[in-house]
mmCIF file of C-alpha atoms in Angstrom:
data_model
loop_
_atom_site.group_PDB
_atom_site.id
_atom_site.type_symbol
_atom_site.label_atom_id
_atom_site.label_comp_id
_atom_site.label_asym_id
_atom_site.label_seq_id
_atom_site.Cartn_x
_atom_site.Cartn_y
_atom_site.Cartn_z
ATOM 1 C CA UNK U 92 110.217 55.633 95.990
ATOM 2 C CA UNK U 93 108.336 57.321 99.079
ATOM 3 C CA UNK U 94 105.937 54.948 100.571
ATOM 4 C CA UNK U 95 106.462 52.037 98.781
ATOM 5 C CA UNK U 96 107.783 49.660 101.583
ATOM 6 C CA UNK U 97 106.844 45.793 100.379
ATOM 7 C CA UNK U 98 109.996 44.476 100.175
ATOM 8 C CA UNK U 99 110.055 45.329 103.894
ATOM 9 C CA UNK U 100 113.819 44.863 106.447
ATOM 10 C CA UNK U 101 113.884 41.528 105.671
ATOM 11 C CA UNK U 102 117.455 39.593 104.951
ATOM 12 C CA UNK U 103 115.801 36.966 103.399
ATOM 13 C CA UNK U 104 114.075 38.981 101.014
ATOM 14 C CA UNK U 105 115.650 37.539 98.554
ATOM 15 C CA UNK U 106 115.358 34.471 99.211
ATOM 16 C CA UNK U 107 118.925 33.522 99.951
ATOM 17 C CA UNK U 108 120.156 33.002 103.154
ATOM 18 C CA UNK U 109 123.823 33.686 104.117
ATOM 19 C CA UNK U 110 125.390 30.797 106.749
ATOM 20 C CA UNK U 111 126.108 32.650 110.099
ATOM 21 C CA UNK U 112 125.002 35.984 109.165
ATOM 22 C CA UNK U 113 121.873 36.187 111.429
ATOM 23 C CA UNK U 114 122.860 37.866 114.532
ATOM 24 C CA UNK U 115 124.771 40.630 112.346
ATOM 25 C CA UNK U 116 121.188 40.712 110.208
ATOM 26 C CA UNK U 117 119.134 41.366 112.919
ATOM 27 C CA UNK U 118 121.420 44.006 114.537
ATOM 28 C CA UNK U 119 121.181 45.820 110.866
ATOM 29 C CA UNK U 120 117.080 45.953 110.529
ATOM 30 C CA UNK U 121 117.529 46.753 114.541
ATOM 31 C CA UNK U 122 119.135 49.930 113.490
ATOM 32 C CA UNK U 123 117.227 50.323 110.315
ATOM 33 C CA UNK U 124 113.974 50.343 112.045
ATOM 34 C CA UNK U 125 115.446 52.950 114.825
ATOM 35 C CA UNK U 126 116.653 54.818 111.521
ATOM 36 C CA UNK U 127 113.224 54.914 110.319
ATOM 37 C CA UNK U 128 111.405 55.946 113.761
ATOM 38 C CA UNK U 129 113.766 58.736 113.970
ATOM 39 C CA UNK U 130 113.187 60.219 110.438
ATOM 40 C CA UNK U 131 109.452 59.757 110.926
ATOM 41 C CA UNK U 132 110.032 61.954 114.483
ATOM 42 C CA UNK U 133 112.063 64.700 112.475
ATOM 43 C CA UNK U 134 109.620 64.687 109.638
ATOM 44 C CA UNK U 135 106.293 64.422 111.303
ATOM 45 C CA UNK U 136 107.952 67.429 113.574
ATOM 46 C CA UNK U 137 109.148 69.839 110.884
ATOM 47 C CA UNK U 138 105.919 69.356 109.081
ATOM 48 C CA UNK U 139 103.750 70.532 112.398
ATOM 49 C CA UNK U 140 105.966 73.190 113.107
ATOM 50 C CA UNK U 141 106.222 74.571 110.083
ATOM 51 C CA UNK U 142 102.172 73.984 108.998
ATOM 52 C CA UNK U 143 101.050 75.058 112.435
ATOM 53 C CA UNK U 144 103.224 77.617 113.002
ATOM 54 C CA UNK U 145 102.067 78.994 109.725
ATOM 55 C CA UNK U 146 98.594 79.486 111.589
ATOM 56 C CA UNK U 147 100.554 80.647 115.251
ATOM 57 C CA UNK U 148 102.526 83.199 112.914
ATOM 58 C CA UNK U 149 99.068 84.768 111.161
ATOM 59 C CA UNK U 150 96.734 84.157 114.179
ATOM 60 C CA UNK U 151 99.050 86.379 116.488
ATOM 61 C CA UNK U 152 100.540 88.771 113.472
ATOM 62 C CA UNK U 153 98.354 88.480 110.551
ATOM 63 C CA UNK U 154 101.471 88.313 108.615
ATOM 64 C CA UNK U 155 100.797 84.897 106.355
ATOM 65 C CA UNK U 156 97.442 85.281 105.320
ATOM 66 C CA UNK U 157 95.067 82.079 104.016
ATOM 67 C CA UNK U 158 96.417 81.395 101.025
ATOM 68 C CA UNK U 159 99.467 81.633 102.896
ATOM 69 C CA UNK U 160 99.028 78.907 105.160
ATOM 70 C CA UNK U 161 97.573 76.584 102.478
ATOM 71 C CA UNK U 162 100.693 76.765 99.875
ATOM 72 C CA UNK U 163 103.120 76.149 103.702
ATOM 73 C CA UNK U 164 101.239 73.234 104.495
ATOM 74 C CA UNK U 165 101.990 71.742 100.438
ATOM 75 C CA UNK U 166 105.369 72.608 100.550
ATOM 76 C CA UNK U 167 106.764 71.605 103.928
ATOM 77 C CA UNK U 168 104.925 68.010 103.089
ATOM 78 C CA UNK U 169 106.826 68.197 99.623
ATOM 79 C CA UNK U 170 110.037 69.060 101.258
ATOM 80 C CA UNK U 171 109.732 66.465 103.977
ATOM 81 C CA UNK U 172 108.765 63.740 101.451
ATOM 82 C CA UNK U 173 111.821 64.078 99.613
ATOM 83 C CA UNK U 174 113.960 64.664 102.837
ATOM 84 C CA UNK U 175 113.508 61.676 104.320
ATOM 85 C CA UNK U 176 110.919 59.488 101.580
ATOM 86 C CA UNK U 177 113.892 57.192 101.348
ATOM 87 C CA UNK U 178 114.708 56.349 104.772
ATOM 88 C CA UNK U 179 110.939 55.847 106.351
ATOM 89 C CA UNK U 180 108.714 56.215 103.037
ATOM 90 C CA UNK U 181 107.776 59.595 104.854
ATOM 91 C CA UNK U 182 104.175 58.526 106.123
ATOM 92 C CA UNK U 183 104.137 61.040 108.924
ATOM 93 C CA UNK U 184 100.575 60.023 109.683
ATOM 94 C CA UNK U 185 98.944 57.079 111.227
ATOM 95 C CA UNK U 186 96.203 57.035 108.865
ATOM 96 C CA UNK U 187 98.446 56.538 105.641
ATOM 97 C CA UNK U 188 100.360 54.026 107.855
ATOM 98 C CA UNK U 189 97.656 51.846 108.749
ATOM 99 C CA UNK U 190 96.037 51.800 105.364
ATOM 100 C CA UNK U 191 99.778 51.239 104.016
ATOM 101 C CA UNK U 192 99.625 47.872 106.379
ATOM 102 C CA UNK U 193 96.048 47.024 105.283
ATOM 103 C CA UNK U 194 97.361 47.108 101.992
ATOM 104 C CA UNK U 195 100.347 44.995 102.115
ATOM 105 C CA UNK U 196 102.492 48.198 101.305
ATOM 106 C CA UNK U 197 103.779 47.851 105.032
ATOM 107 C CA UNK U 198 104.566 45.320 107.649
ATOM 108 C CA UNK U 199 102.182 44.642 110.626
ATOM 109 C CA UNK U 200 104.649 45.328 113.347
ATOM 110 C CA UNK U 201 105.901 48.384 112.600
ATOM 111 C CA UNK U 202 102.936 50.115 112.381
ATOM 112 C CA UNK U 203 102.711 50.879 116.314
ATOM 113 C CA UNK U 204 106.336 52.050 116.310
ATOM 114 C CA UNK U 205 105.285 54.395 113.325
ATOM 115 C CA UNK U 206 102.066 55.823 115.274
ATOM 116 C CA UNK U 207 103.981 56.282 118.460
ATOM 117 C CA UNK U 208 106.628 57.934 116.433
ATOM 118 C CA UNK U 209 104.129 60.352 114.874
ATOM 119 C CA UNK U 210 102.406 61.231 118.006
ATOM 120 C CA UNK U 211 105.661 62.278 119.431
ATOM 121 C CA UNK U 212 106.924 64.702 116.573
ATOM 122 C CA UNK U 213 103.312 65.928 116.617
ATOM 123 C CA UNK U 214 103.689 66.669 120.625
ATOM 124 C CA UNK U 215 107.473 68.131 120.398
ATOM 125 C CA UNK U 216 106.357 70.528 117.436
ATOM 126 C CA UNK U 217 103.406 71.506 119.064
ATOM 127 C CA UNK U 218 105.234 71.885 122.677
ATOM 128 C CA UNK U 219 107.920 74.055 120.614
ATOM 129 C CA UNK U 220 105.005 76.134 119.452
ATOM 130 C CA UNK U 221 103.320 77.109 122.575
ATOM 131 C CA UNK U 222 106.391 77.722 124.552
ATOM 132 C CA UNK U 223 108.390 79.666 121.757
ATOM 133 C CA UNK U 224 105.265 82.121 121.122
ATOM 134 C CA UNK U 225 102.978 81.566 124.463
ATOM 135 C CA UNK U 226 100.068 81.220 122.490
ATOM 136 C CA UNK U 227 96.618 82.400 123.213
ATOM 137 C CA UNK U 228 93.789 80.665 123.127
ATOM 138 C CA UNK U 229 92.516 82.657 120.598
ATOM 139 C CA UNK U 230 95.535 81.515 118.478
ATOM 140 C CA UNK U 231 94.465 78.081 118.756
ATOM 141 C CA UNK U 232 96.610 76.051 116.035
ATOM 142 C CA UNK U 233 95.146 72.430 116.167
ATOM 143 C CA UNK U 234 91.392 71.691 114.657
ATOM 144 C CA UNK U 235 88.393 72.268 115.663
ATOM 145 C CA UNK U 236 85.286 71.967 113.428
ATOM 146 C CA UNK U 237 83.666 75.021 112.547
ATOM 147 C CA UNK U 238 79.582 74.896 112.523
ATOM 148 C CA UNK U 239 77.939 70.809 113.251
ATOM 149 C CA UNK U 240 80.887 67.656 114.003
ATOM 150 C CA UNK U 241 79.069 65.534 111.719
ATOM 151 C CA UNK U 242 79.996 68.490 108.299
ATOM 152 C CA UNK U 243 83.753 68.045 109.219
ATOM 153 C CA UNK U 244 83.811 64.391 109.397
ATOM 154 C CA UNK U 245 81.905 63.917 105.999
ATOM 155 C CA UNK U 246 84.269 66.636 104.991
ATOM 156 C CA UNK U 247 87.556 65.059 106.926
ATOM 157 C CA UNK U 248 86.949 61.828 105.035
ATOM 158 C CA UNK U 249 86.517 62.983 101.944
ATOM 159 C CA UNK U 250 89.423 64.856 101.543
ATOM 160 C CA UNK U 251 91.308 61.844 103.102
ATOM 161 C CA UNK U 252 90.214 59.729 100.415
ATOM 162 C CA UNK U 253 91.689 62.242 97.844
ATOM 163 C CA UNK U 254 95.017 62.364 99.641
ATOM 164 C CA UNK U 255 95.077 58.599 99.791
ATOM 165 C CA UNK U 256 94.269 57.845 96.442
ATOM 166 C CA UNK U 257 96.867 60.460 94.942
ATOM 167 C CA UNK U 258 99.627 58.909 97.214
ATOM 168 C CA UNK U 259 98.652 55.521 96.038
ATOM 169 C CA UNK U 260 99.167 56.183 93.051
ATOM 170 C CA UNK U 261 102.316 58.222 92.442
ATOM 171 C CA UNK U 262 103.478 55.720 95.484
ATOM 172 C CA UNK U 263 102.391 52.377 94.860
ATOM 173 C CA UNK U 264 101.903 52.027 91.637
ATOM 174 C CA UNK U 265 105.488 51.234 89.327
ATOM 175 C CA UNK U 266 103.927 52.379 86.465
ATOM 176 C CA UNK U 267 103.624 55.900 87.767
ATOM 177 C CA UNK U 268 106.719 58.457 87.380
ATOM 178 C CA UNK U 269 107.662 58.386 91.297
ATOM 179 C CA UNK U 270 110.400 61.275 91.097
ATOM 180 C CA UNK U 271 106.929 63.467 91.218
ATOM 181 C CA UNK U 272 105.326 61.950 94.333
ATOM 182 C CA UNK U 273 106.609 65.079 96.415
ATOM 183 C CA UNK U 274 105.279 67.197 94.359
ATOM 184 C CA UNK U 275 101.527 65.598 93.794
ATOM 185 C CA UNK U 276 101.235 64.986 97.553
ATOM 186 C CA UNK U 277 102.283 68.704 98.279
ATOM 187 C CA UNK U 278 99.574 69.932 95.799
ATOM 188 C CA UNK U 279 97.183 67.615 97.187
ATOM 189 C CA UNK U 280 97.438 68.473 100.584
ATOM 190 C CA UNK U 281 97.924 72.374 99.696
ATOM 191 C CA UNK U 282 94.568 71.713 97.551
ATOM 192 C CA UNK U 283 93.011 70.015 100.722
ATOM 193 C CA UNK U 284 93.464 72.638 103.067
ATOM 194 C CA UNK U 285 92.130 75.424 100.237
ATOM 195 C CA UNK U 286 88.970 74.039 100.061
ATOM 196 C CA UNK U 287 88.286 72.502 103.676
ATOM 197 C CA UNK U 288 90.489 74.363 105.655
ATOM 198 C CA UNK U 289 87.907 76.861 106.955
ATOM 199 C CA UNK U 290 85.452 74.268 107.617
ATOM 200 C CA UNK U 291 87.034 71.562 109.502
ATOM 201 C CA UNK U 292 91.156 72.728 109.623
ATOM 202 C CA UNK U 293 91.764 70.584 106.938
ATOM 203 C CA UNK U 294 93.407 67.991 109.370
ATOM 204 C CA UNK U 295 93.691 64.550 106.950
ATOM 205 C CA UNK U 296 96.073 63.139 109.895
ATOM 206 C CA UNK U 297 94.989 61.848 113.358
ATOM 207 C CA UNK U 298 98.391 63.050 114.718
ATOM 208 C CA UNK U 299 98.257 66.613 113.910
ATOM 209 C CA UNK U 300 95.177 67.176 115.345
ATOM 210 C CA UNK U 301 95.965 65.086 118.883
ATOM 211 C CA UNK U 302 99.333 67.135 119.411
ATOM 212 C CA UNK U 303 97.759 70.671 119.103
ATOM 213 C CA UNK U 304 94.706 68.788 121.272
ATOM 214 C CA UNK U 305 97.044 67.778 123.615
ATOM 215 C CA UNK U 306 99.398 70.539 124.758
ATOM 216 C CA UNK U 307 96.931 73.271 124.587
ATOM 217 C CA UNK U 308 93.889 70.781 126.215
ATOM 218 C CA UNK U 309 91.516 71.825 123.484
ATOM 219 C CA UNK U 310 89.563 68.632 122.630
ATOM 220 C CA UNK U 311 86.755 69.812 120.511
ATOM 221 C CA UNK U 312 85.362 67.340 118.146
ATOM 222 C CA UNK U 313 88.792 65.598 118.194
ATOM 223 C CA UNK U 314 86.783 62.050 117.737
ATOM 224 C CA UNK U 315 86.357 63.815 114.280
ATOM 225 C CA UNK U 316 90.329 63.595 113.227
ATOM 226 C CA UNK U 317 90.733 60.447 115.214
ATOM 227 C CA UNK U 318 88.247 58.604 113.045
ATOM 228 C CA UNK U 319 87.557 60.550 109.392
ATOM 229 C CA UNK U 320 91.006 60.688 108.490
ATOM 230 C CA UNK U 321 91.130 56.320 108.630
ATOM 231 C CA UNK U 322 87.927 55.693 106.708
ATOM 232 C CA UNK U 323 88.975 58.586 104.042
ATOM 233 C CA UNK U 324 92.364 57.079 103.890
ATOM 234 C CA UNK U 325 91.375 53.143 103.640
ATOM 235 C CA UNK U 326 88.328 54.103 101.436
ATOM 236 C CA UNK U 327 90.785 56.174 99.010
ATOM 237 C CA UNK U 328 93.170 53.465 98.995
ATOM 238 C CA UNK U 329 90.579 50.740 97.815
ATOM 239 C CA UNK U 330 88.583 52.962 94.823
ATOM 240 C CA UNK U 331 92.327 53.195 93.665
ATOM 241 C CA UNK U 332 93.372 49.190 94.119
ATOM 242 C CA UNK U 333 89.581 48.762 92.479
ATOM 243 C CA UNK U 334 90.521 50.563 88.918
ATOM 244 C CA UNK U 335 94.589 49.832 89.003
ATOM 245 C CA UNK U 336 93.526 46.317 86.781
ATOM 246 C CA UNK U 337 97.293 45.269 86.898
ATOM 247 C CA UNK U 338 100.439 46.028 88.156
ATOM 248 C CA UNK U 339 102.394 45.694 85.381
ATOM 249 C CA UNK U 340 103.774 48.582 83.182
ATOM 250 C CA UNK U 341 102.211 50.023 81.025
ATOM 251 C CA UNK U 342 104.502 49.368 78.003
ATOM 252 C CA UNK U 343 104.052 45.949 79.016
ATOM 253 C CA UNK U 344 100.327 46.508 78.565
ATOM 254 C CA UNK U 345 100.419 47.892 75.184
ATOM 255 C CA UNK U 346 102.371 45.679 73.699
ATOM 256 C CA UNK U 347 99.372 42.885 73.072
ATOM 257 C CA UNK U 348 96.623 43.648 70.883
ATOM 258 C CA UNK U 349 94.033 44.357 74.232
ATOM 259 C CA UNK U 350 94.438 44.444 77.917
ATOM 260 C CA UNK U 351 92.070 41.195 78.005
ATOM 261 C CA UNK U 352 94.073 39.434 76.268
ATOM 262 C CA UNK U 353 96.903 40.491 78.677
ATOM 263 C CA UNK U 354 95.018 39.565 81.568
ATOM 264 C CA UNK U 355 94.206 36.121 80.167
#
């Protein structure tokens, strides 16, 4: 299931330890983590260059249209989740990772490799953008909030919290029907950038706004995506920790008279 990392790289998971296994161990989560870095690189890449290049394509053409560029942005997410969702859990942003950690849904010390790994896809895609189209300024791809900073962070974090809480749930939760998680985080994020795209870019992800930012030196209200996308994220994640109750299934649930009694 995309996401859900607790049982982590460790051998010892299990709690069994193998006699003389532990340099061969640590050479396999070695390469496991480099696995991961590089499928968060290819993903977090594919899903800039195909989102932002969505807005290149209609800023320069007018070819894709609004509507356009919101249903790209929920698909390539889908596609990428269930690409790669079992290799790195598909985070592709540093928000979801750090609230993932905060959690307990991820370990501690990968969460810088993730970031940097994130930041880099972001930078490649947007690098591939600008020199494959030689875009304007008036094509402008990143985010850049449209009327006061302050409407787009309220707005930023809010829609971050919705993300959030939709991913832990299909995600994290074993009771939920994970082969849709794709699918719900697609339509969230497509639903996202309907309704706050032309107010703040709809960014819900620190590192597509800083690679845009970046390469084309357009730093506009970036503090906005650097720090809205966290509390939204963090925040979304809590509200849905706060009404989950238990983690076990929910046949297991309704098989006793009431959920008190279940919890006694």
């Amino acid at each position: 299931m995309p996401w859900n990392n607790e049982r982590g790289d460790d051998p010892e998971f299990d709690g069994k330890k193998i006699e003389g296994t532990d340099v061969s161990s640590s050479h396999e989560t070695t390469v496991q983590i480099i696995q991961k870095i590089i499928a968060e690189v290819i993903g977090t890449f594919f899903v800039i260059f195909t989102g932002c290049g969505s807005v290149v394509v209609n800023k320069m053409y007018g070819s894709v249209t609004f509507p356009g560029i919101c249903v790209v942005w929920g698909l390539i997410v889908m596609v990428m989740v269930y690409s790669v969702g079992h290799i790195s859990g598909a985070h592709f942003n540093p928000a979801v990772t750090v609230t993932f950690a905060i959690f307990r849904h991820f370990p501690y010390k990968q969460v810088p490799l993730y970031m940097v790994a994130q930041l880099l896809g972001s930078l490649l895609a947007s690098g591939t953008l600008s020199l494959l189209f030689n875009v304007p300024d008036e094509a402008y791809f990143g985010t850049i909030p449209v009327g006061p900073d302050i409407r787009s962070f309220v707005t930023e974090i809010i829609i971050s919290f919705l993300l959030m809480f939709v991913i832990s749930g299909v995600a994290t939760d074993n009771r939920a029907i994970g082969e849709l998680a794709g699918i719900a985080v697609g339509m969230t994020i497509m639903l996202n950038v309907f309704v706050a795209g032309p107010v703040s870019g709809a960014s819900m992800n620190p590192a597509r706004s800083l690679g845009p930012a970046i390469v084309m030196r357009k730093f506009d209200g970036i503090w906005v995506y650097i720090v809205a996308p966290p509390i939204g994220t963090i925040l979304g994640a809590f509200c849905y920790n706060l009404i989950r109750f238990t983690d076990k299934p929910l046949r297991e649930i309704t098989k006793t008279a009431s959920f008190l009694k279940s919890k006694s």
